[in-house]
Coordinates of C-alpha atoms and ligand atoms in Angstrom, one line a residue:
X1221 CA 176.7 142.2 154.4
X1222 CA 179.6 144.4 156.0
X1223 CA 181.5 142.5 158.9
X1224 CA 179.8 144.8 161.7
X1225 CA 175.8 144.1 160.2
X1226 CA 177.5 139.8 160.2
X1227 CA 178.1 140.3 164.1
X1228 CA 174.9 142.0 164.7
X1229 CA 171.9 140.6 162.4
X1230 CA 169.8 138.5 164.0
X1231 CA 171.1 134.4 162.6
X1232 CA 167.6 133.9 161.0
X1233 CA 167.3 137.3 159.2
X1234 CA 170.7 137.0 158.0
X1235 CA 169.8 133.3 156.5
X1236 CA 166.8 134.6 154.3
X1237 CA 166.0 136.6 151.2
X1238 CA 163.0 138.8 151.7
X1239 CA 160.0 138.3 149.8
X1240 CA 159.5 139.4 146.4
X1241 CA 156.3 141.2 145.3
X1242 CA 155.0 141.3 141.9
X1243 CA 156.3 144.5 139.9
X1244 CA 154.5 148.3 140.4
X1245 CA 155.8 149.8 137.6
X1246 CA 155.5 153.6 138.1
X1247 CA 154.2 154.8 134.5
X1248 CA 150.6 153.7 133.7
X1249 CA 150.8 152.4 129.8
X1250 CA 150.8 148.9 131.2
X1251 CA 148.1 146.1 130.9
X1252 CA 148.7 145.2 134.4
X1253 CA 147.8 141.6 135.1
X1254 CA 150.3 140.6 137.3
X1255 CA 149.4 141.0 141.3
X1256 CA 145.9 140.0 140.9
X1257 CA 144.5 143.8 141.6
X1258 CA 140.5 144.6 141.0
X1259 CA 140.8 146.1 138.0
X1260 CA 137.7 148.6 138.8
X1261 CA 138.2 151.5 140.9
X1262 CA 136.8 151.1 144.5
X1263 CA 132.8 151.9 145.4
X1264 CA 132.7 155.9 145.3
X1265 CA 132.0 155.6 148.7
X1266 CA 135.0 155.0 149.9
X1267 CA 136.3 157.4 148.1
X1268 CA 133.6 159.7 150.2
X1269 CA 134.9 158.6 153.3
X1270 CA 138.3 159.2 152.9
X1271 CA 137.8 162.6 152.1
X1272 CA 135.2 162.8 154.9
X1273 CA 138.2 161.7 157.2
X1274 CA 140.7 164.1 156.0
X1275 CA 137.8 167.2 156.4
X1276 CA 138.9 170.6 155.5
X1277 CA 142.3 170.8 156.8
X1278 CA 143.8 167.4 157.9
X1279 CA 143.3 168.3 161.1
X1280 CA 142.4 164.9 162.5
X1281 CA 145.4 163.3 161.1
X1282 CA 146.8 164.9 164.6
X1283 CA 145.2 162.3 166.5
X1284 CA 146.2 158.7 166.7
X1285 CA 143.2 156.4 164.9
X1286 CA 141.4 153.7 167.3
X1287 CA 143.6 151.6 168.2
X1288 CA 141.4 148.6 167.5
X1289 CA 139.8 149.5 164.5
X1290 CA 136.7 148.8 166.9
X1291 CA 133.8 149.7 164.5
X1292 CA 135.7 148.3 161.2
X1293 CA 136.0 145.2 163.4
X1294 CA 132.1 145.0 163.8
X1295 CA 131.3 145.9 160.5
X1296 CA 133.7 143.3 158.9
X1297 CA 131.8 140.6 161.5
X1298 CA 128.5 141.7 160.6
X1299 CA 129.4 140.5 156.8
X1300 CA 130.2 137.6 158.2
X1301 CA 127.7 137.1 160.2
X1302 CA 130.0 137.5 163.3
X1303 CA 130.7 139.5 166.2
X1304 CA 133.1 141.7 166.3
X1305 CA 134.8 139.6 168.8
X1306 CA 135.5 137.1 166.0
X1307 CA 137.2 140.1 164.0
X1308 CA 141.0 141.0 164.2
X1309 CA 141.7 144.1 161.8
X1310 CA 145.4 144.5 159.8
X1311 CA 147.4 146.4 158.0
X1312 CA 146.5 144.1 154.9
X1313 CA 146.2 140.2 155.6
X1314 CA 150.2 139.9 155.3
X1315 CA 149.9 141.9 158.7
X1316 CA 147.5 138.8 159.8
X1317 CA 149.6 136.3 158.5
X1318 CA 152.3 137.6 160.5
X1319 CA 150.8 138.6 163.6
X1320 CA 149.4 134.3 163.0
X1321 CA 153.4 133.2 162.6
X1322 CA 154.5 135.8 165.8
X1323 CA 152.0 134.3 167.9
X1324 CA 151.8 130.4 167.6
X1325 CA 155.1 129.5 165.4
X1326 CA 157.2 127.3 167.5
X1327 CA 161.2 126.8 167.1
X1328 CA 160.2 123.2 168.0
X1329 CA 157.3 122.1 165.5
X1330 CA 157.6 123.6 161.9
X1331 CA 155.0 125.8 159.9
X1332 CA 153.2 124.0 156.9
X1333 CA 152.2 124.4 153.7
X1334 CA 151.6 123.1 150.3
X1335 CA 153.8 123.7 147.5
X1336 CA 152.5 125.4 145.4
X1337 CA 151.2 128.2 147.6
X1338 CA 152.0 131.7 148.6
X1339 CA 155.4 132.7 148.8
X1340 CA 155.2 135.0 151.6
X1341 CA 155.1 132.2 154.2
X1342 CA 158.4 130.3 154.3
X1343 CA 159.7 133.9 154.9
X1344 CA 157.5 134.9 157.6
X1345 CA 158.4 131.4 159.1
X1346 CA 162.0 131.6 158.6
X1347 CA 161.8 135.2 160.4
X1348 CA 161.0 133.7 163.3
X1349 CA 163.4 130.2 163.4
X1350 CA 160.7 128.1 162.5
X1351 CA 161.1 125.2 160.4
X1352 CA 159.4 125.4 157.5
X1353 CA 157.7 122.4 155.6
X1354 CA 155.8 122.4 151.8
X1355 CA 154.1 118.9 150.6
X1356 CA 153.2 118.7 146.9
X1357 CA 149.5 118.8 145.8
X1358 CA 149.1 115.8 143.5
X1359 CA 148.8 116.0 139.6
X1360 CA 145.2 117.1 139.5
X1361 CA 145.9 119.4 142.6
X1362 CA 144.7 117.2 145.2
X1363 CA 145.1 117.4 148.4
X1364 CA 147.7 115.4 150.6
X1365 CA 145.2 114.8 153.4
X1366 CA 147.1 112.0 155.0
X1367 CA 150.3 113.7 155.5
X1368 CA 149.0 117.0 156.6
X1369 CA 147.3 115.5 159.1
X1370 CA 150.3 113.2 160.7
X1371 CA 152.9 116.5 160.2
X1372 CA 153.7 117.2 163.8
X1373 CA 153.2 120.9 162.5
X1374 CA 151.5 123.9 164.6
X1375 CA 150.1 125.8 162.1
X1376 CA 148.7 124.9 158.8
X1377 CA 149.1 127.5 155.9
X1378 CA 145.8 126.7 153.4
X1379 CA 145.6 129.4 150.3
X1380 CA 142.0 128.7 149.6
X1381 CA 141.2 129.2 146.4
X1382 CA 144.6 128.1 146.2
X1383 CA 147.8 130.5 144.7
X1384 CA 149.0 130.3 142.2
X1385 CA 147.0 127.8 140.5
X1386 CA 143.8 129.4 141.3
X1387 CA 142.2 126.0 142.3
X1388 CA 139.3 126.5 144.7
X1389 CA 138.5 123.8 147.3
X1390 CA 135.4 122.9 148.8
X1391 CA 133.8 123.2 152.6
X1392 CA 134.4 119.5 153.1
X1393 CA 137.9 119.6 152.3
X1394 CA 138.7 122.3 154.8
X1395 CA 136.6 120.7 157.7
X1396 CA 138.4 117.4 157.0
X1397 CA 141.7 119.4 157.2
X1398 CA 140.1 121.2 160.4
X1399 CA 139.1 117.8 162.2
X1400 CA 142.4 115.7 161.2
X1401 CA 145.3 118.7 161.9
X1402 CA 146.4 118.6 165.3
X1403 CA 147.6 122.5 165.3
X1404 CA 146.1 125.8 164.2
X1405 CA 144.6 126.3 160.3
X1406 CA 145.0 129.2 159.1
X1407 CA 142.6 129.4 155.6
X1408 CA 144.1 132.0 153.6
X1409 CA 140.7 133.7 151.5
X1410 CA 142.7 136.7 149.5
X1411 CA 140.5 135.3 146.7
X1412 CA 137.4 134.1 148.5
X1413 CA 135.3 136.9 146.5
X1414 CA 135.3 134.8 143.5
X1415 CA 135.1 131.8 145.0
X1416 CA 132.5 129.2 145.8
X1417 CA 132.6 128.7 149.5
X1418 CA 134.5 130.9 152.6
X1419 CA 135.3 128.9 155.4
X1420 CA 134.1 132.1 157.8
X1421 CA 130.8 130.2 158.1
X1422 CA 133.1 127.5 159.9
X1423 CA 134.5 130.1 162.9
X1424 CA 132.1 129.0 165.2
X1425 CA 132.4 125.9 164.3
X1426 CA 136.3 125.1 165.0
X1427 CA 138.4 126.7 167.6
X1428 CA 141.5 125.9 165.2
X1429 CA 140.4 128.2 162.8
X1430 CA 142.1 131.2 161.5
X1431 CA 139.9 132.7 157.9
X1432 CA 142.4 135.2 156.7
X1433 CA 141.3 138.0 154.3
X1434 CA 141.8 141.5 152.4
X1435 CA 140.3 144.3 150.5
X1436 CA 143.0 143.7 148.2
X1437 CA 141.5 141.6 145.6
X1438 CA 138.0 141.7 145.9
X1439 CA 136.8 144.9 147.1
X1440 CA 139.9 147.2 145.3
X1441 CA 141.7 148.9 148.1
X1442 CA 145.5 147.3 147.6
X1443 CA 146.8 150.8 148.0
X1444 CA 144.8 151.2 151.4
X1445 CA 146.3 147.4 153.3
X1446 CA 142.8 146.6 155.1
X1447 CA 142.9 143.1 156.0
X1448 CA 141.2 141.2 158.6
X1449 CA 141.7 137.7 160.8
X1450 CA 138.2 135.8 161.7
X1451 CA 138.1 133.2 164.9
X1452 CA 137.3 132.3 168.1
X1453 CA 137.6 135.2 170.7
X1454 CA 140.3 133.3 172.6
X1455 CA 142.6 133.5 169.5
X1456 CA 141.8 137.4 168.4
X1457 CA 142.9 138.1 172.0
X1458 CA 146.2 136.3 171.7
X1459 CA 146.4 137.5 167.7
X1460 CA 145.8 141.3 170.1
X1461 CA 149.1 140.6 172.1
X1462 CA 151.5 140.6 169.3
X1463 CA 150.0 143.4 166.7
X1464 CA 151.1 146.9 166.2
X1465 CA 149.1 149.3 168.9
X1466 CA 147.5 151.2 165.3
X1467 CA 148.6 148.7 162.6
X1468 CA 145.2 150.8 160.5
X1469 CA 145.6 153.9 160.0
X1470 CA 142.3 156.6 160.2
X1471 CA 142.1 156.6 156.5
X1472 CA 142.1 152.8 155.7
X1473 CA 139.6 152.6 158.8
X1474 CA 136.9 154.8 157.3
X1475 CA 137.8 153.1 153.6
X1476 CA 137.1 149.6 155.1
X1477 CA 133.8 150.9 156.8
X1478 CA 132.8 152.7 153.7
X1479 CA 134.2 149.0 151.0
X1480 CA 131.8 146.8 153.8
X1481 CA 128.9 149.9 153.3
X1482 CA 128.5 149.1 149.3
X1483 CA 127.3 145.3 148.9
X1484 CA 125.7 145.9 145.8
X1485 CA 128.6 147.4 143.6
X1486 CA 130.8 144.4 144.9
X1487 CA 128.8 141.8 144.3
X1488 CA 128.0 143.2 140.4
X1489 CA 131.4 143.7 139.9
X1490 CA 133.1 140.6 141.4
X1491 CA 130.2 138.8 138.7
X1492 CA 131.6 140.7 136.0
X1493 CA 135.0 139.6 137.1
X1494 CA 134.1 136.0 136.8
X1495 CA 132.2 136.3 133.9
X1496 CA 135.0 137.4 132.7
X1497 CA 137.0 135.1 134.2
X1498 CA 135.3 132.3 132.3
X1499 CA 135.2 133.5 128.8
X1500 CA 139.1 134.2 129.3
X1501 CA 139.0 130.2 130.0
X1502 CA 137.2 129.3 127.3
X1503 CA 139.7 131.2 125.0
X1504 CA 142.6 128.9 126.5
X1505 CA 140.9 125.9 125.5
X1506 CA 140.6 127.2 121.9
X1507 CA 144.1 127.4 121.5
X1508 CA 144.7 124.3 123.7
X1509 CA 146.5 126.3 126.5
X1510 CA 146.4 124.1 129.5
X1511 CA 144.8 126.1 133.0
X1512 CA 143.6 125.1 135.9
X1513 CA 140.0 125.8 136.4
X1514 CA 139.8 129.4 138.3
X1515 CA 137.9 130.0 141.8
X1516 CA 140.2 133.1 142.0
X1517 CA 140.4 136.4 139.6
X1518 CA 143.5 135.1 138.2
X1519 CA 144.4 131.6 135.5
X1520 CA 147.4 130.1 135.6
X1521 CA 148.2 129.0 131.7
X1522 CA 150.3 127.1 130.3
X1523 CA 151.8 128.1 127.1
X1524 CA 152.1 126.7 123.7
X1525 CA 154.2 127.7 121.3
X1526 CA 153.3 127.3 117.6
X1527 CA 155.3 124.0 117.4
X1528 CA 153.0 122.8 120.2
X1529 CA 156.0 123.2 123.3
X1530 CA 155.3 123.9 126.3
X1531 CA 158.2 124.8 129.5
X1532 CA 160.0 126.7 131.4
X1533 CA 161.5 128.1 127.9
X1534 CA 158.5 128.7 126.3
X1535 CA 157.0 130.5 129.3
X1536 CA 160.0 132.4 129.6
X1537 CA 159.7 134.0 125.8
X1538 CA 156.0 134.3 125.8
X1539 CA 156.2 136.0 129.2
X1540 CA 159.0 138.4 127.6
X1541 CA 157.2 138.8 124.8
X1542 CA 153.8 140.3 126.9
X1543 CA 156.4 142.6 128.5
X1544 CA 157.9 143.7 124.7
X1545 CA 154.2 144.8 124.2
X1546 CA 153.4 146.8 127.5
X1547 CA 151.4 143.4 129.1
X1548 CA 152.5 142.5 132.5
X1549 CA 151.5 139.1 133.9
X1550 CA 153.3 136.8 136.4
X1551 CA 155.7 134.3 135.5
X1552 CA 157.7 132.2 138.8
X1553 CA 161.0 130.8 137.0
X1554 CA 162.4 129.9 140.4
X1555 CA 159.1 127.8 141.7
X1556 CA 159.7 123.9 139.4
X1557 CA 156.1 123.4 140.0
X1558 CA 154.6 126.6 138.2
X1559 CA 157.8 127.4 136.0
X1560 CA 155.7 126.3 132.7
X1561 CA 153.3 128.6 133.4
X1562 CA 151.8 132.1 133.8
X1563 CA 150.0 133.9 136.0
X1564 CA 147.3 136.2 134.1
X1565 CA 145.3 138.4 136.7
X1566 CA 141.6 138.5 135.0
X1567 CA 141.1 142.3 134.3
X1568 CA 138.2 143.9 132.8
X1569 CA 137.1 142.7 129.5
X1570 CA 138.9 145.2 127.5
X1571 CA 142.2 144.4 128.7
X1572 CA 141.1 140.8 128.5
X1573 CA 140.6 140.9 124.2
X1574 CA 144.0 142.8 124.4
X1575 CA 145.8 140.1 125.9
X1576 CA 143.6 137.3 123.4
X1577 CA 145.1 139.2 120.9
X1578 CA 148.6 138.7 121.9
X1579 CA 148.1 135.0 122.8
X1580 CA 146.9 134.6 119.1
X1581 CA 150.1 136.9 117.5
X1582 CA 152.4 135.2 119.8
X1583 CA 151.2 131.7 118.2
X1584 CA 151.3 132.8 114.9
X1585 CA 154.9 134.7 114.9
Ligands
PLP1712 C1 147.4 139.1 147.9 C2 147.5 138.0 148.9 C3 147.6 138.2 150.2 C4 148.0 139.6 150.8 O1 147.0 140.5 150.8 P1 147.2 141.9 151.4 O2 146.0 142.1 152.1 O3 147.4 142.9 150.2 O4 148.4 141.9 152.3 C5 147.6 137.2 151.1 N1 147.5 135.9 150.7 C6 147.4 135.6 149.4 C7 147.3 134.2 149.0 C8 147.4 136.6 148.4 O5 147.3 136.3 147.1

């Protein structure tokens, strides 16, 4: 940093490193299994309504789109089976998750999370001079109920199903979380569509509850950001304050209508995603990969080489060795809790025998 940005960068921004997304490379010979993307193409009618939206000649891109993203708000609530008072609409759920820190982070009382979890957070907390604060899951991925619930925290980050590890937890987990925190939860559902249980059936239930979710992952729209924030009235109006007057633009608001208006594709294809979630799963125990049982569309493996290692090392070579061959999965050398392992997004079965393959090569080099 120059000596005139060192006099003028806010102290926090100049203390942190941005986040780092997953890779996008820009030529398409890749088995792409690292940022957890649908690997289908969206329901065609979205593909309808954005072309509806653009009409002839564009001409509506003149005007400013609701600011609100009032009827996304009440479709997205009516699949929850809440009003659209319950609804907050975002430029993807890292918009929500942001608009969440903005609103009720505190330069007194830290932000919280478990470690591992999504590294987006301790940035979005460090933006704005909030202390942030991980506790370790235990060894089988438990929870640290006790100490969440005496951190003097004021918001609670919960990835559930959990990321990286993919580890799904149930509805009395989060409601003991919700009656033992003292500050806001805010349950973080990017994977909820492949999960067992969505704590949205819980809104009316808690006024502490934040449900965070996306189009990203289970309904195919990363390239569109359409995310959503579900909870008491009270908090959407405070969530309201801080957000961008049109944080959706007209064409992600008719794609989110249209993703909400096809039921029936998602729920086939989020089964076929599982299915082929667990067959991928039960290749890992052939070999004797360790994983931790998926709720997400995503495993995170642990590999073995053919002398029966496992580490940083080996994860390191076999995740080079995926790249050497055009495969692209996720590998988090800097994160000691997940450095073993990999991240391999579940894509369709296809891509799935492709990867098997490699595992089985790999071993036998
Ligand atoms: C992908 C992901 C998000 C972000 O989703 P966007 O809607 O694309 O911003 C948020 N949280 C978790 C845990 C994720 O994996």
């Amino acid at each position: 940093m120059n000596d005139f940005l060192k006099l003028h960068t806010a102290n926090a921004v100049a203390q942190i490193e941005g986040y780092t997304p997953g890779e996008q490379p820009s030529d398409g010979n890749w088995v792409k299994l690292n940022t957890n993307e649908f690997p289908y193409p969206p329901s065609p009618k979205v593909r309808e309504a954005i072309l509806d939206e653009l009409g002839g000649d564009g001409a509506k891109l003149r005007l400013y789109p609701d600011p609100i993203s009032k009827n996304l708000r009440s479709k997205i609530g009516k699949f929850f089976g809440l009003s659209a008072e319950n609804v907050i609409a975002g430029n993807g759920s890292d918009d929500i998750l942001n608009l969440a820190v903005r609103a009720f982070s505190d330069p007194d009382k830290p932000i919280l999370s478990l470690d591992p979890s999504y590294s987006l957070y301790p940035v979005l907390a460090k933006i704005q001079n909030s202390e942030f604060i991980e506790l370790p899951f235990g060894d089988s991925m438990d929870i640290p109920f006790e100490k969440i619930s005496s951190s003097r925290a004021n918001i609670f980050f919960f990835t559930n199903p959990n990321a990286p590890t993919g580890v799904g937890f149930s509805k009395s987990d989060v409601e003991r979380i919700l009656n033992e925190f003292g500050g806001l939860v805010l349950v973080d559902e990017a994977y909820a569509p492949f999960a067992e249980f969505s704590a949205s059936e819980l809104v009316d239930k808690y006024p502490n509850l934040i449900v965070a979710g996306t189009t990203s992952k289970g309904w195919g729209l990363a390239g569109m950001r359409i995310g959503w924030g579900l909870a008491n009235p009270d908090i959407i109006n405070i969530l309201d304050r801080v957000r961008d007057s049109y944080n959706l633009d007209r064409l992600a608001q008719a794609a989110g209508m249209a993703a909400f208006s096809d039921n029936e594709y998602y729920g086939n294809l989020c089964g076929i995603i599982k299915d082929t979630r667990d067959k991928t799963e039960l290749f890992f125990e052939s070999v004797g990969w360790k994983y931790f049982k998926s709720s997400s569309n995503f495993i995170l493996v642990t590999p073995k080489n053919k002398n029966g290692k496992s580490g940083r090392d080996v994860a390191d070579e076999f995740f080079k060795y995926l790249k050497s061959i055009k495969i692209l999965v996720r590998y988090f050398p800097n994160c000691p809790a997940v450095c073993d392992s990999v991240r391999i997004s579940v894509g369709t079965p296809e891509q799935m025998i492709l990867l098997q393959n490699a595992v089985k090569d790999w071993i036998s080099l």
